[in-house]
Short mmCIF file of N, CA and C in Angstrom, two decimals:
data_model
loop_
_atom_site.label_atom_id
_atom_site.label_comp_id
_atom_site.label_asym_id
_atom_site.label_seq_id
_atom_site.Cartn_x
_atom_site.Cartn_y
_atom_site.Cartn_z
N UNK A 12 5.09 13.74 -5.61
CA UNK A 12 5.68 13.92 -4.28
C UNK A 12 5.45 12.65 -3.46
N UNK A 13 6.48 12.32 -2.46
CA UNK A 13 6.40 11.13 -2.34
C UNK A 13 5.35 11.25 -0.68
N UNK A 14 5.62 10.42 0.28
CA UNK A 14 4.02 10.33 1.32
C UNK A 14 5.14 10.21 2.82
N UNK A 15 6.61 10.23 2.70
CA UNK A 15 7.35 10.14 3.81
C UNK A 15 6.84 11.04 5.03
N UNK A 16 6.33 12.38 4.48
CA UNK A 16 6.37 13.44 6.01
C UNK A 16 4.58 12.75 6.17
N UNK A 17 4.12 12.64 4.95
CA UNK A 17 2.82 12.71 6.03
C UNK A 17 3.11 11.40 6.61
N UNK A 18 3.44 9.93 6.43
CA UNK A 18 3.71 9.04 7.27
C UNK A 18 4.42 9.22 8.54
N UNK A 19 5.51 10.48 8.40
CA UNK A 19 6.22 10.17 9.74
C UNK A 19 5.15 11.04 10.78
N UNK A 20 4.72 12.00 9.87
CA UNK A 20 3.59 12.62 11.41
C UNK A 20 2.50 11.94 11.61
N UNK A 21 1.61 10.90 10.84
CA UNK A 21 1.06 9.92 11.35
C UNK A 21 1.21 8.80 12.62
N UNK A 22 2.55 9.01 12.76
CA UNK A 22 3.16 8.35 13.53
C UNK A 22 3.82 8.43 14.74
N UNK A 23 3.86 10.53 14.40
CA UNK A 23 4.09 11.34 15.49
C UNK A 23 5.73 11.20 15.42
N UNK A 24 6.42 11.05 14.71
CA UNK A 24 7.78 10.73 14.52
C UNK A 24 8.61 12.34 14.50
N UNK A 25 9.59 12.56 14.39
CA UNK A 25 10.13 13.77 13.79
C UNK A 25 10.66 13.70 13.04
N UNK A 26 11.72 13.97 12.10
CA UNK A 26 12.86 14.02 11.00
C UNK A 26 13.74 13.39 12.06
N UNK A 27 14.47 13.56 12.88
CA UNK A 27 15.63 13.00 13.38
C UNK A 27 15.09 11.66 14.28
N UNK A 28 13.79 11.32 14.34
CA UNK A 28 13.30 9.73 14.31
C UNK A 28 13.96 9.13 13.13
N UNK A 29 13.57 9.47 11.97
CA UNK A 29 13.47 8.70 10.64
C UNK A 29 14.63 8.55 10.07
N UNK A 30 15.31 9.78 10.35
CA UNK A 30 16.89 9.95 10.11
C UNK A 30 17.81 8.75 10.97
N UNK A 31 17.48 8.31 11.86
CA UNK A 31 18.47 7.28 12.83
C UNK A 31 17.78 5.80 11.88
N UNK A 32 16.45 5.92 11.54
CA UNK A 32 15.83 4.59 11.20
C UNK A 32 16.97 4.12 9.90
N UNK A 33 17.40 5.47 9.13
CA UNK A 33 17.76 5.37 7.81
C UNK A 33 18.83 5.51 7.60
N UNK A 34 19.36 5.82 8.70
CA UNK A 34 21.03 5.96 9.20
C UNK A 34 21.28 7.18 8.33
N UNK A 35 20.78 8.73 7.98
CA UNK A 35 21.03 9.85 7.35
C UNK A 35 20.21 10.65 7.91
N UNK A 36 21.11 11.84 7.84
CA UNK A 36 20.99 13.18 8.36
C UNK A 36 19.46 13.67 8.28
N UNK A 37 19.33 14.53 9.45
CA UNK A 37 18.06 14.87 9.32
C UNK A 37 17.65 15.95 8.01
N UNK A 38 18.73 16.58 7.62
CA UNK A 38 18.73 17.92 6.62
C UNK A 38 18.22 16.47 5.41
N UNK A 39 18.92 15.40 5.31
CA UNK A 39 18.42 14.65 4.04
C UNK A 39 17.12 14.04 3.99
N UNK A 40 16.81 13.55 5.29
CA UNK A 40 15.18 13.43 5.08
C UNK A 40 14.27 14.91 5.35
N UNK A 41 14.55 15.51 5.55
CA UNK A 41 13.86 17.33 5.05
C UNK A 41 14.07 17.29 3.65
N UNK A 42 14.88 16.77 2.91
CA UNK A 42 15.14 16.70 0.99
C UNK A 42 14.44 15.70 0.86
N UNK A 43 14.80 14.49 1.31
CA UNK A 43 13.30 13.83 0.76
C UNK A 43 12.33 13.87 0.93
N UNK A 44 11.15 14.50 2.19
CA UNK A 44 9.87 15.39 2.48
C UNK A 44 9.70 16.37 1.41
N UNK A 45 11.00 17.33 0.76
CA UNK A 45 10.29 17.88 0.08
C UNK A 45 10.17 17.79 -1.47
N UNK A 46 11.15 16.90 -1.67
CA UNK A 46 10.98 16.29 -3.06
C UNK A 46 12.54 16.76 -3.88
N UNK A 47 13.20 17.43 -2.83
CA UNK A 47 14.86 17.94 -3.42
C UNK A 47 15.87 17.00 -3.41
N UNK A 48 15.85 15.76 -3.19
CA UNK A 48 16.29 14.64 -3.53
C UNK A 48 15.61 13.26 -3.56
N UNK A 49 15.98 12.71 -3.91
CA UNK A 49 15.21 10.98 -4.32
C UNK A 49 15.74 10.12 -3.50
N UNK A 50 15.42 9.04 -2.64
CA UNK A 50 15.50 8.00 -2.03
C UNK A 50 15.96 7.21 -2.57
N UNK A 51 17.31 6.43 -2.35
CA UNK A 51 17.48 5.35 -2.75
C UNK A 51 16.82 3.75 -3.07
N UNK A 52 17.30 2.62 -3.40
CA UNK A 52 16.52 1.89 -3.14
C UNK A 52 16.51 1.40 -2.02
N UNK A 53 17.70 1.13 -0.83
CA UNK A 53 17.61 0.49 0.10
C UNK A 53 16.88 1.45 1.02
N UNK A 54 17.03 3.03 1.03
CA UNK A 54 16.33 3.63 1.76
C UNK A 54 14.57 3.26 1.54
N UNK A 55 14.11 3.50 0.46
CA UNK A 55 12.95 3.17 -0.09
C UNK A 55 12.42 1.79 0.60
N UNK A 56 13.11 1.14 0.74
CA UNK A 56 13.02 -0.69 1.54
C UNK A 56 12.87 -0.09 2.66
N UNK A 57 13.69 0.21 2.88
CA UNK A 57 13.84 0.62 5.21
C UNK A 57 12.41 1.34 5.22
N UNK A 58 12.53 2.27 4.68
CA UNK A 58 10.79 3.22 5.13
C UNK A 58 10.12 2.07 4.81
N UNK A 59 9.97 1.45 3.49
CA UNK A 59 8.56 0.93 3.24
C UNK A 59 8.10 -0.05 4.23
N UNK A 60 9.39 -0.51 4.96
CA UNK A 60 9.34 -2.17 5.68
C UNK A 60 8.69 -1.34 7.16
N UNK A 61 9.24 -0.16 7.89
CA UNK A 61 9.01 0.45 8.74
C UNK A 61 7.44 0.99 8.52
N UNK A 62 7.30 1.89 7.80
CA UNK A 62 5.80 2.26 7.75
C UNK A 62 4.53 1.09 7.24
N UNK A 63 5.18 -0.19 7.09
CA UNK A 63 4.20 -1.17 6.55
C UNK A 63 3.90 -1.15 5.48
N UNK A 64 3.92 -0.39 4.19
CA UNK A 64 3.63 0.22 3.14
C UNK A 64 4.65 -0.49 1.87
N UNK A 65 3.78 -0.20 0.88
CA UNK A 65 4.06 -1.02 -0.73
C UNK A 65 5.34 0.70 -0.87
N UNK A 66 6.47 0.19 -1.47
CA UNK A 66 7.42 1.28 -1.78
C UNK A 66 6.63 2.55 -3.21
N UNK A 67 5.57 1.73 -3.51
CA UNK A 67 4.76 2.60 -4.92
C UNK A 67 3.78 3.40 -3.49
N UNK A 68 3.45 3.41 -2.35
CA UNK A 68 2.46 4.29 -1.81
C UNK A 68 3.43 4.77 -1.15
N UNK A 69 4.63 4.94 -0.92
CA UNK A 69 5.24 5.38 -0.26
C UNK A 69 5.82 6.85 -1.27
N UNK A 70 5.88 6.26 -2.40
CA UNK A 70 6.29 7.54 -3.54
C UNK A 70 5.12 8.29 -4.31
N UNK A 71 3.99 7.88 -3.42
CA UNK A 71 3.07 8.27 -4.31
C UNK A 71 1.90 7.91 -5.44
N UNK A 72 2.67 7.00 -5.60
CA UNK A 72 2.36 5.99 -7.12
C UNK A 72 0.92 5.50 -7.09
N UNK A 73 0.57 4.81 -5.98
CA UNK A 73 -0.44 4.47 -5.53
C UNK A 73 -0.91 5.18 -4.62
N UNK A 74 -2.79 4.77 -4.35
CA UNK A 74 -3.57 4.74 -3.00
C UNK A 74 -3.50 4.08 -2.04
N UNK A 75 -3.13 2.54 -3.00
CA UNK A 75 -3.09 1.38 -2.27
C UNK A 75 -1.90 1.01 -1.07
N UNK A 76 -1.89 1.10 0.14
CA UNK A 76 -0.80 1.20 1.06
C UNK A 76 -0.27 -0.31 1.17
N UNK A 77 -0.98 -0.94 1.19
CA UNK A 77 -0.43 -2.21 0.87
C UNK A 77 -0.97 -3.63 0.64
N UNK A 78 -0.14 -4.05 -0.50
CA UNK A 78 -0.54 -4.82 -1.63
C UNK A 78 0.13 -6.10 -1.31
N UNK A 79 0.21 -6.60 -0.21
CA UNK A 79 0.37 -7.60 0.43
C UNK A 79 -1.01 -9.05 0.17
N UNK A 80 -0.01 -9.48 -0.59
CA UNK A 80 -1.33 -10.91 -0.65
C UNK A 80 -1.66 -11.43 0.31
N UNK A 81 -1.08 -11.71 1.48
CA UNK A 81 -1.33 -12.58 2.43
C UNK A 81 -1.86 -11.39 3.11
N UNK A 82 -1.62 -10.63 3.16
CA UNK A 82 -3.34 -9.31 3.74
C UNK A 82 -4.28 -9.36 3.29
N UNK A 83 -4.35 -8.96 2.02
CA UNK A 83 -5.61 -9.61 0.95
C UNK A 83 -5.91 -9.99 0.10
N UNK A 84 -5.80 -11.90 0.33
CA UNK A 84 -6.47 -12.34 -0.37
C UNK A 84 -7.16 -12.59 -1.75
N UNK A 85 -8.32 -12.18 -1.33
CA UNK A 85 -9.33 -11.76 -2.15
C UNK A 85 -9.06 -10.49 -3.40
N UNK A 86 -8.05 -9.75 -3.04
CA UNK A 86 -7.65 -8.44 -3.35
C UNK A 86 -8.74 -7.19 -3.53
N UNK A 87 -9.62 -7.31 -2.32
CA UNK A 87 -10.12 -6.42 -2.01
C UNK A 87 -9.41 -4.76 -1.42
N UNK A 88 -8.20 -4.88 -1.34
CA UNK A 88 -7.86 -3.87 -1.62
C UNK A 88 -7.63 -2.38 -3.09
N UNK A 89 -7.55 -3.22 -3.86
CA UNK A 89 -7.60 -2.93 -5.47
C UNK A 89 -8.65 -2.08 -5.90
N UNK A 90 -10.13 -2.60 -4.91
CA UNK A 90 -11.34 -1.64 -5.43
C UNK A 90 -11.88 -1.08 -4.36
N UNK A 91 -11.15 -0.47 -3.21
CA UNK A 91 -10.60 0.71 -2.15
C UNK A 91 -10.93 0.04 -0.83
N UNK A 92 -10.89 -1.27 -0.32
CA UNK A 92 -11.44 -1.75 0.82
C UNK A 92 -9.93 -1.70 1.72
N UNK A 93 -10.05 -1.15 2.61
CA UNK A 93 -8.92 -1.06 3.19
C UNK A 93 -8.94 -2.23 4.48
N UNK A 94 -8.44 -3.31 3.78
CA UNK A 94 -8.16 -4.35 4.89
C UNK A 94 -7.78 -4.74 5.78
N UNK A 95 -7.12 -3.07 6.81
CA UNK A 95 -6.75 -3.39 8.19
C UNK A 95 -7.54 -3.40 8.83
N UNK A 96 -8.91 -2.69 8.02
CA UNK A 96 -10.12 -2.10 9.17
C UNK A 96 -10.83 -3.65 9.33
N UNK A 97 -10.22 -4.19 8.22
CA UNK A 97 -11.68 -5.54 8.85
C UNK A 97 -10.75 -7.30 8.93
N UNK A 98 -11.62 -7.98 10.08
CA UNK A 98 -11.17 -9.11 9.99
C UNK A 98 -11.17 -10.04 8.85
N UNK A 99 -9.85 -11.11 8.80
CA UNK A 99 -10.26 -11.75 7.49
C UNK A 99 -11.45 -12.38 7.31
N UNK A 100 -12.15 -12.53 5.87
CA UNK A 100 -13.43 -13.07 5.56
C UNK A 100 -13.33 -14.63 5.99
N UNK A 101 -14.49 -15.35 6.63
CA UNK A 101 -14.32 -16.55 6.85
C UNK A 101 -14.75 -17.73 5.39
N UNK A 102 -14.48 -18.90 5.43
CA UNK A 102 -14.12 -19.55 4.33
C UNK A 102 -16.24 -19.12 3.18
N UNK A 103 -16.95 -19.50 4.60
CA UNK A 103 -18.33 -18.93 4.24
C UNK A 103 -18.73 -17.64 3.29
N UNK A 104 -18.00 -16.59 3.83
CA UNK A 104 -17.63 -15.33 3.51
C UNK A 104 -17.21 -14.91 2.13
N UNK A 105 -15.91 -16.14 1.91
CA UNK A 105 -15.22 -15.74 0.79
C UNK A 105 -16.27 -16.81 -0.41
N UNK A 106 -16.55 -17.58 -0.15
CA UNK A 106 -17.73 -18.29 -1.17
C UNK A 106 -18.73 -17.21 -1.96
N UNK A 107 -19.38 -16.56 -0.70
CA UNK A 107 -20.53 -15.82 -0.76
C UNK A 107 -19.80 -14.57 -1.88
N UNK A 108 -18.86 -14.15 -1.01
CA UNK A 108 -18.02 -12.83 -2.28
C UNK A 108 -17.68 -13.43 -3.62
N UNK A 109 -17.47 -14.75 -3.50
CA UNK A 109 -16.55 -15.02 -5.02
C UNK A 109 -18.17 -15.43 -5.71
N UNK A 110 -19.16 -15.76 -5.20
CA UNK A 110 -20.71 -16.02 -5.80
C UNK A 110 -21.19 -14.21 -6.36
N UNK A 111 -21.06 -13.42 -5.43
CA UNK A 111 -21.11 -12.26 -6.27
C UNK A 111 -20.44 -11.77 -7.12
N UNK A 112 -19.10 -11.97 -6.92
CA UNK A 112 -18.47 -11.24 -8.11
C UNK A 112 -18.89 -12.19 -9.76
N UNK A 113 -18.78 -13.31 -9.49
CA UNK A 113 -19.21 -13.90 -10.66
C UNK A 113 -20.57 -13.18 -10.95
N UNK A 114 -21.38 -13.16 -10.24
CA UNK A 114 -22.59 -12.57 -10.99
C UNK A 114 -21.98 -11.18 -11.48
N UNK A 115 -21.54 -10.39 -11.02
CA UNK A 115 -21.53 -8.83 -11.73
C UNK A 115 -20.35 -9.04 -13.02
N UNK A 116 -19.50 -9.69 -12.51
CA UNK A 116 -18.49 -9.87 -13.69
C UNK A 116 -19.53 -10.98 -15.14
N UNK A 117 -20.24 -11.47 -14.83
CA UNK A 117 -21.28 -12.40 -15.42
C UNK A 117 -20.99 -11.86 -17.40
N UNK A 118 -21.42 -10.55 -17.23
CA UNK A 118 -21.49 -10.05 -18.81
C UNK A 118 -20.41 -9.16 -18.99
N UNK A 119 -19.36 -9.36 -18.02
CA UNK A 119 -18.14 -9.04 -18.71
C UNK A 119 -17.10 -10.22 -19.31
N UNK A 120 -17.44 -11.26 -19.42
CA UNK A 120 -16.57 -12.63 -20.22
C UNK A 120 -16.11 -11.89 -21.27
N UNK A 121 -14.78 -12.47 -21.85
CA UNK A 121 -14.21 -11.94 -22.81
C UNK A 121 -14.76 -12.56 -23.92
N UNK A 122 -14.89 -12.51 -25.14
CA UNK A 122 -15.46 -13.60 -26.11
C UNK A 122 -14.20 -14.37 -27.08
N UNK A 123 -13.90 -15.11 -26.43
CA UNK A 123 -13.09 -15.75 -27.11
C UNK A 123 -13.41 -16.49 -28.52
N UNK A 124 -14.21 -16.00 -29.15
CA UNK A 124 -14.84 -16.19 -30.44
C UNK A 124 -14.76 -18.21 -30.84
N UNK A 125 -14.59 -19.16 -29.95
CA UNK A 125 -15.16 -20.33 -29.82
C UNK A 125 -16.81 -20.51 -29.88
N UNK A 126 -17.05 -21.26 -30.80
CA UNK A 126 -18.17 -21.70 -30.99
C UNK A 126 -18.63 -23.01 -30.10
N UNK A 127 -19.86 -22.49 -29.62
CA UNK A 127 -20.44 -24.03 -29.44
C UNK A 127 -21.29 -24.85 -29.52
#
């Protein structure tokens, strides 16, 4: 099931908000809330661009709401950090994170069976 109604009441919207956004009837976004028809692709674009959202969290697919690189970076979103809540890491910041992850990733190297 896709995440349209709970986004539009997040937002405090109604069906005939979303319906003008998408240029279709309010009875058709009540079919796509309930899963009795499928979204096109350009519709799928208009919501996703409107609610801010990756078109895969918008259908469900994902947790991840959005998978925007230039949001994050680091892709601390991937292992559940939700990056609106926090300012970007400063250059200090991102050193210090990329110094830890090497350590925990440390004994996960792949072994590329090279000798040395």
């Amino acid at each position: 099931m896709n995440r349209l109604k709970d986004l539009r009441i997040e937002r405090e919207l109604l069906q005939s908000d979303i319906a003008k956004i998408i240029n279709k009837s309010e009875r058709t976004v009540g079919f796509y809330e309930t899963g009795e028809r499928d979204m096109n692709t350009e519709t799928l674009a208009t919501l996703a661009n409107f609610f801010d959202c990756s078109i895969d969290y918008l259908l469900g697919k994902t947790d991840i709401r959005n998978t925007s690189i230039s949001d994050d970076p680091l892709g601390l979103a991937q292992i559940g950090f939700n990056m609106k809540d926090y300012n970007p890491p400063t250059e200090t910041q991102k050193e210090q994170i990329k110094s830890l992850i090497e350590i925990i990733l440390k004994d996960n190297k792949k072994d590329t069976g090279e000798k040395k």
